[in-house]
Coordinates of C-alpha atoms in Angstrom, one line a residue:
M165 CA -1.0 2.1 156.0
K166 CA 0.1 -1.3 154.6
A167 CA 3.6 -0.6 155.8
S168 CA 6.1 2.2 156.0
F169 CA 8.8 1.8 153.4
L170 CA 11.4 4.5 153.7
S171 CA 14.0 4.1 151.0
F172 CA 16.6 5.4 148.8
L173 CA 18.2 8.1 147.0
S174 CA 18.0 10.8 148.3
F175 CA 18.3 10.8 147.5
I176 CA 18.6 7.6 148.5
L177 CA 17.8 5.6 145.9
I178 CA 18.3 1.8 146.4
L179 CA 18.9 0.2 143.0
F180 CA 18.1 -3.5 143.5
F181 CA 18.4 -3.3 139.7
L182 CA 15.5 -2.3 137.8
F183 CA 14.4 -6.0 137.7
A184 CA 14.5 -6.2 141.5
L185 CA 12.5 -3.1 142.5
T186 CA 9.4 -5.2 143.0
G187 CA 11.0 -7.3 145.6
C188 CA 12.3 -4.2 147.5
N189 CA 8.8 -2.8 147.7
K190 CA 7.5 -5.9 149.4
K191 CA 8.8 -4.9 152.9
Y192 CA 9.8 -2.4 150.9
E193 CA 38.0 3.1 128.3
E194 CA 39.5 2.4 131.3
Q195 CA 41.8 5.2 132.5
T196 CA 44.1 5.8 135.4
V197 CA 42.4 6.7 138.7
P198 CA 42.5 10.6 138.7
Q199 CA 44.9 12.2 141.1
N200 CA 43.6 14.0 144.2
V201 CA 43.6 17.4 142.5
P202 CA 40.5 19.6 142.9
D203 CA 38.5 20.9 140.0
T204 CA 39.0 24.6 139.6
T205 CA 35.8 25.5 137.8
A206 CA 32.9 26.4 140.1
V207 CA 29.4 25.5 139.0
E208 CA 26.3 27.2 140.3
T209 CA 24.2 24.1 140.9
T210 CA 20.9 26.0 141.0
K211 CA 21.3 26.7 137.3
H212 CA 21.1 23.1 136.1
F213 CA 20.7 19.5 137.2
L214 CA 21.7 16.1 135.8
F215 CA 19.4 13.2 134.8
V216 CA 19.5 9.9 132.9
G217 CA 18.2 9.7 129.4
K218 CA 18.1 7.0 126.7
W219 CA 19.1 7.5 123.1
Y220 CA 19.4 4.8 120.5
G221 CA 18.6 2.2 123.2
K222 CA 21.5 3.2 125.5
A223 CA 21.1 5.3 128.7
G224 CA 23.5 8.2 129.2
V225 CA 23.8 11.3 131.4
Y226 CA 22.2 14.6 130.4
K227 CA 22.2 18.1 131.8
Y228 CA 19.1 20.3 132.0
D229 CA 19.7 24.1 132.0
L230 CA 17.1 25.9 134.0
N231 CA 17.8 29.2 132.2
T232 CA 17.5 28.0 128.6
K233 CA 15.0 25.2 129.5
K234 CA 17.0 22.9 127.2
H235 CA 19.0 19.7 127.8
E236 CA 22.3 18.5 126.4
T237 CA 24.3 15.3 126.5
V238 CA 27.0 15.1 129.2
W239 CA 28.1 11.4 128.6
W240 CA 26.8 8.7 126.3
H241 CA 28.5 5.6 124.9
P242 CA 27.1 3.1 122.3
R243 CA 28.3 0.1 124.3
E244 CA 27.4 1.2 127.8
N245 CA 24.2 1.7 129.8
V246 CA 24.0 4.0 132.8
K247 CA 22.1 2.2 135.5
L248 CA 22.4 4.6 138.4
L249 CA 23.3 8.3 138.7
I250 CA 24.3 9.9 142.0
S251 CA 24.3 13.6 141.6
K252 CA 23.8 15.9 144.6
T253 CA 22.7 19.3 143.7
E254 CA 24.8 21.1 146.3
V255 CA 27.8 18.8 145.9
N256 CA 29.7 18.3 142.7
P257 CA 31.1 16.3 141.0
A258 CA 28.6 13.6 140.1
F259 CA 29.1 9.8 139.9
F260 CA 27.4 7.1 137.9
F261 CA 27.8 3.5 137.1
T262 CA 27.1 1.3 134.1
L263 CA 26.7 -2.5 134.0
R264 CA 26.8 -5.1 131.2
K265 CA 24.1 -7.4 132.5
T266 CA 21.6 -8.0 135.3
G267 CA 18.9 -10.5 136.1
F268 CA 18.1 -13.5 138.3
Q269 CA 19.8 -16.9 138.4
G270 CA 18.7 -19.7 140.7
G271 CA 16.3 -17.4 142.5
F272 CA 19.1 -14.9 143.3
P273 CA 19.8 -11.5 141.6
Y274 CA 23.1 -11.0 139.8
F275 CA 25.0 -8.3 137.9
E276 CA 28.0 -8.4 135.6
K277 CA 30.7 -5.9 134.8
V278 CA 30.1 -2.7 136.7
K279 CA 32.1 0.4 135.7
I280 CA 32.1 3.5 138.0
Y281 CA 32.6 6.9 136.5
R282 CA 33.1 10.5 137.8
I283 CA 31.9 13.6 136.1
S284 CA 34.0 16.8 136.7
K285 CA 32.4 19.9 138.2
D286 CA 32.2 21.7 134.8
F287 CA 30.9 18.5 133.1
S288 CA 33.8 18.7 130.6
K289 CA 35.4 15.5 131.7
T290 CA 34.1 12.0 132.5
E291 CA 36.6 9.6 134.1
F292 CA 36.5 5.9 134.7
I293 CA 37.5 5.3 138.3
Y294 CA 36.7 1.7 139.3
S295 CA 35.3 -1.6 138.1
I296 CA 33.5 -4.5 139.8
K297 CA 33.5 -7.8 138.0
D298 CA 30.3 -9.3 139.3
G299 CA 28.0 -9.7 142.3
M300 CA 24.4 -10.0 143.4
Q301 CA 23.0 -6.5 144.3
I302 CA 24.5 -3.0 144.1
T303 CA 23.6 0.5 145.0
A304 CA 25.4 3.8 145.8
R305 CA 24.8 7.0 147.8
W306 CA 26.5 10.0 149.4
N307 CA 27.4 9.1 153.0
N308 CA 27.3 11.4 156.0
D309 CA 30.8 12.6 155.3
E310 CA 29.8 13.7 151.7
N311 CA 31.8 10.9 150.2
F312 CA 30.6 8.6 147.4
E313 CA 29.8 5.1 148.8
V314 CA 29.2 2.0 146.7
V315 CA 27.7 -1.0 148.4
F316 CA 27.3 -4.4 146.8
T317 CA 26.9 -8.1 147.8
E318 CA 28.4 -11.3 146.4
I319 CA 28.4 -15.0 147.2
D320 CA 31.5 -16.0 149.0
K321 CA 33.9 -17.7 146.6
T322 CA 34.9 -20.5 149.1
D323 CA 31.6 -21.2 150.7
P324 CA 28.2 -20.3 149.1
I325 CA 26.4 -20.3 152.5
Y326 CA 28.1 -16.9 153.1
I327 CA 27.3 -13.6 151.6
N328 CA 29.9 -10.8 151.5
R329 CA 28.8 -7.2 151.6
H330 CA 31.4 -4.7 150.3
I331 CA 31.4 -1.0 151.1
K332 CA 33.8 1.0 148.9
T333 CA 34.1 4.7 149.7
F334 CA 35.5 7.3 147.2
D335 CA 36.2 11.0 147.9
G336 CA 35.0 13.7 145.6
Y337 CA 38.0 13.3 143.3
G338 CA 37.3 9.6 142.7
K339 CA 40.0 8.2 145.0
L340 CA 39.2 5.0 146.9
I341 CA 39.7 6.0 150.5
N342 CA 38.1 3.1 152.4
D343 CA 37.2 -0.6 151.6
E344 CA 35.2 -2.7 154.0
I345 CA 33.9 -6.3 153.8
E346 CA 31.2 -7.8 156.1
T347 CA 30.3 -11.5 155.9
F348 CA 26.9 -12.9 156.6
N349 CA 25.7 -16.4 157.1
L350 CA 22.6 -17.0 155.0
V351 CA 21.2 -19.5 157.5
A352 CA 21.9 -17.6 160.7
D353 CA 21.7 -14.0 159.5
G354 CA 19.5 -14.2 156.5
F355 CA 20.1 -12.1 153.3
P356 CA 22.0 -8.9 154.2
E357 CA 20.3 -5.5 153.7
L358 CA 22.2 -3.4 151.2
L359 CA 21.7 -0.1 153.0
P360 CA 19.7 0.7 156.1
E361 CA 16.6 2.8 155.5
R362 CA 17.3 6.4 156.0
N363 CA 14.6 9.1 155.9
P364 CA 14.2 12.3 157.8
T365 CA 10.9 11.9 159.6
V366 CA 12.0 14.7 161.8
S367 CA 12.9 18.1 160.4
A368 CA 16.5 19.4 160.8
S369 CA 15.6 21.8 163.6
G370 CA 13.5 19.1 165.4
R371 CA 10.5 21.4 165.3
Y372 CA 8.4 19.1 163.1
G373 CA 7.9 15.4 162.6
I374 CA 6.0 13.0 160.5
S375 CA 3.8 10.2 162.0
V376 CA 2.0 7.4 160.2
V377 CA -1.1 5.8 161.5
G378 CA -2.6 3.2 159.2
D379 CA -3.0 4.8 155.8
S380 CA -2.9 8.3 157.2
V381 CA 0.1 10.7 157.5
Y382 CA 0.2 13.3 160.2
L383 CA 2.3 16.3 161.1
K384 CA 3.4 16.6 164.7
T385 CA 5.2 19.6 166.4
A386 CA 7.8 19.6 169.2
D387 CA 5.8 21.9 171.3
G388 CA 2.6 19.9 171.4
D389 CA 1.2 16.3 171.6
S390 CA -1.5 16.7 168.9
L391 CA -1.3 15.3 165.4
K392 CA -2.3 17.3 162.4
F393 CA -3.7 15.3 159.5
I394 CA -1.9 15.7 156.2
I395 CA -3.1 13.0 153.7
D396 CA -4.3 9.5 153.2
V397 CA -1.9 7.5 151.0
N398 CA -2.6 4.5 148.8
H399 CA 0.9 3.0 148.6
Y400 CA 4.0 2.4 150.8
L401 CA 5.8 5.4 152.1
K402 CA 8.9 5.9 150.1
K403 CA 10.6 9.2 150.8
I404 CA 10.2 12.3 153.0
E405 CA 12.1 15.5 152.5
W406 CA 11.8 18.9 154.2
S407 CA 12.3 22.3 152.6
I408 CA 15.3 24.3 154.0
D409 CA 13.0 26.8 155.7
E410 CA 10.8 23.9 157.0
Q411 CA 7.7 25.5 155.6
F412 CA 7.1 22.5 153.2
V413 CA 7.4 18.8 153.4
F414 CA 7.5 16.5 150.4
I415 CA 6.2 12.9 150.6
S416 CA 6.3 10.2 148.0
T417 CA 4.8 6.7 148.0
L418 CA 5.4 3.6 145.9
D419 CA 3.9 0.2 145.2
L420 CA 5.2 -1.9 142.3
E421 CA 3.0 -5.0 143.1
N422 CA -0.6 -3.8 142.8
E423 CA -3.1 -5.1 140.3
S424 CA -3.0 -1.8 138.3
L425 CA 0.3 -2.9 136.7
K426 CA -1.8 -5.2 134.5
T427 CA -3.7 -2.3 133.1
Q428 CA -2.8 0.4 130.5
K429 CA -2.8 3.0 133.3
P430 CA -0.9 1.7 136.3
E431 CA -1.2 3.4 139.7
T432 CA 2.2 2.8 141.3
S433 CA 3.2 6.0 143.0
E434 CA 2.2 9.3 144.6
L435 CA 3.9 12.6 145.4
F436 CA 2.6 15.3 147.7
V437 CA 3.6 18.8 148.6
Y438 CA 2.3 19.9 152.0
S439 CA 2.5 23.5 153.1
I440 CA 2.9 23.7 156.9
V441 CA 2.0 27.4 156.9
K442 CA -1.2 26.9 154.9
D443 CA -1.9 23.5 156.6
S444 CA -2.8 22.0 153.2
V445 CA -1.6 19.8 150.4
V446 CA -0.8 22.4 147.7
A447 CA 0.1 20.0 144.9
S448 CA -0.1 16.2 144.3
W449 CA 0.5 13.7 141.5
S450 CA -0.4 10.1 141.2
G451 CA -0.2 7.4 138.6
A452 CA 2.6 5.5 136.8
G453 CA 6.3 5.7 137.5
I454 CA 8.5 5.9 140.6
K455 CA 8.4 9.7 141.2
N456 CA 12.0 10.0 142.4
F457 CA 12.5 13.6 143.4
F458 CA 14.8 16.3 144.8
T459 CA 14.5 20.0 145.5
L460 CA 16.4 22.9 144.0
D461 CA 15.8 26.2 145.8
S462 CA 12.1 26.7 145.3
L463 CA 11.8 23.9 142.7
L464 CA 10.6 20.4 143.1
V465 CA 12.1 18.1 140.4
F466 CA 10.7 14.6 139.8
D467 CA 10.3 11.9 137.2
N468 CA 7.0 10.4 136.2
G469 CA 5.8 7.5 134.1
F470 CA 7.6 4.3 132.8
G471 CA 9.7 3.7 129.7
R472 CA 8.7 5.7 126.7
N473 CA 6.0 7.4 128.6
S474 CA 8.5 8.8 131.2
S475 CA 9.0 12.5 131.6
I476 CA 10.5 14.9 134.1
F477 CA 8.5 17.6 135.9
I478 CA 9.9 20.9 137.4
Y479 CA 7.4 22.4 139.8
N480 CA 7.8 25.8 141.6
Y481 CA 6.2 25.0 145.0
L482 CA 6.4 28.6 146.3
N483 CA 4.5 29.9 143.3
E484 CA 2.4 26.7 143.1
E485 CA 2.9 26.5 139.3
L486 CA 4.5 24.1 136.8
F487 CA 7.9 25.5 135.7
K488 CA 8.5 22.9 133.0
K489 CA 7.7 19.3 131.9
F490 CA 10.0 17.7 129.4
N491 CA 11.1 14.3 128.0
I492 CA 13.5 13.1 125.4
K493 CA 13.0 10.9 122.4
G494 CA 14.0 7.8 124.3
E495 CA 13.3 7.5 128.0
C496 CA 14.3 9.5 131.0
G497 CA 14.5 9.5 134.8
L498 CA 16.3 11.4 137.6
F499 CA 18.6 8.7 138.9
Y500 CA 17.8 5.8 136.5
I501 CA 15.3 4.9 133.8
P502 CA 12.0 3.9 135.4
E503 CA 11.0 0.6 133.8
L504 CA 8.7 -2.3 134.6

């Protein structure tokens, strides 16, 4: 395979802004901060999930109900644009951030005016918790302690040869509990990586693992030395996820630099569902889009397509059938709006 690119979300999702995704693939209002008081309303996360949707040119946060098969607005503002949603299906509440502007200047990425928000467990309240004036790159994720972690870089104010990487950690109630700064010398250290690549190539029990040889992906078991062929892929490996019972593995790939981007039907991503029990790929999708995904019980949820052609698929991998495909009048994606 060209290279193994293990990224984001997962969800890690690294947001090098939507303008900077291509570069990543190469190697690949304001309110008082809420008090530390827990929400009292429990939400059954298997009944719904959050996603990002665009309406009247502005991206907001929406909820999809798996029972009614309908979606509704959770948060939308006429002067704000949601750029990244961090919502973990088994952990609530959710967080998202908006930003005023992003782009490139002098060959470097930049962003302006980031606002970070928290959505309560019952989705009834959205609270502003923090702002970041400006910087170069920004992303967010759940860390290993199940806290919300925002990571961003900025040029040092006193000496532009240095880059500062900030790591701000918030608990589930939106309270800032840790603030770290690391400084890198551009000449000696190079440009700092926002987040280390983190992908479970080995299943939780250690019984299975994924191995990549060239363009081919193989399954290996702990009790043997042989490799079992799964698939040949056309793009960079992006994300691997295992089902809880370790009977399925989900594999996505991504390449935002191939020649197909110049055509009406770009081929930028792939998503595969491999059954370990059946020793076969039981479902696959390829074509345009990022194909960010997560699993909910027996459902695989992923986005597909770019811009106004974007949609969200819900696939039951146990029954091997499509549960639902939907879109909204604007655009939609699981963690951000997929755009070129």
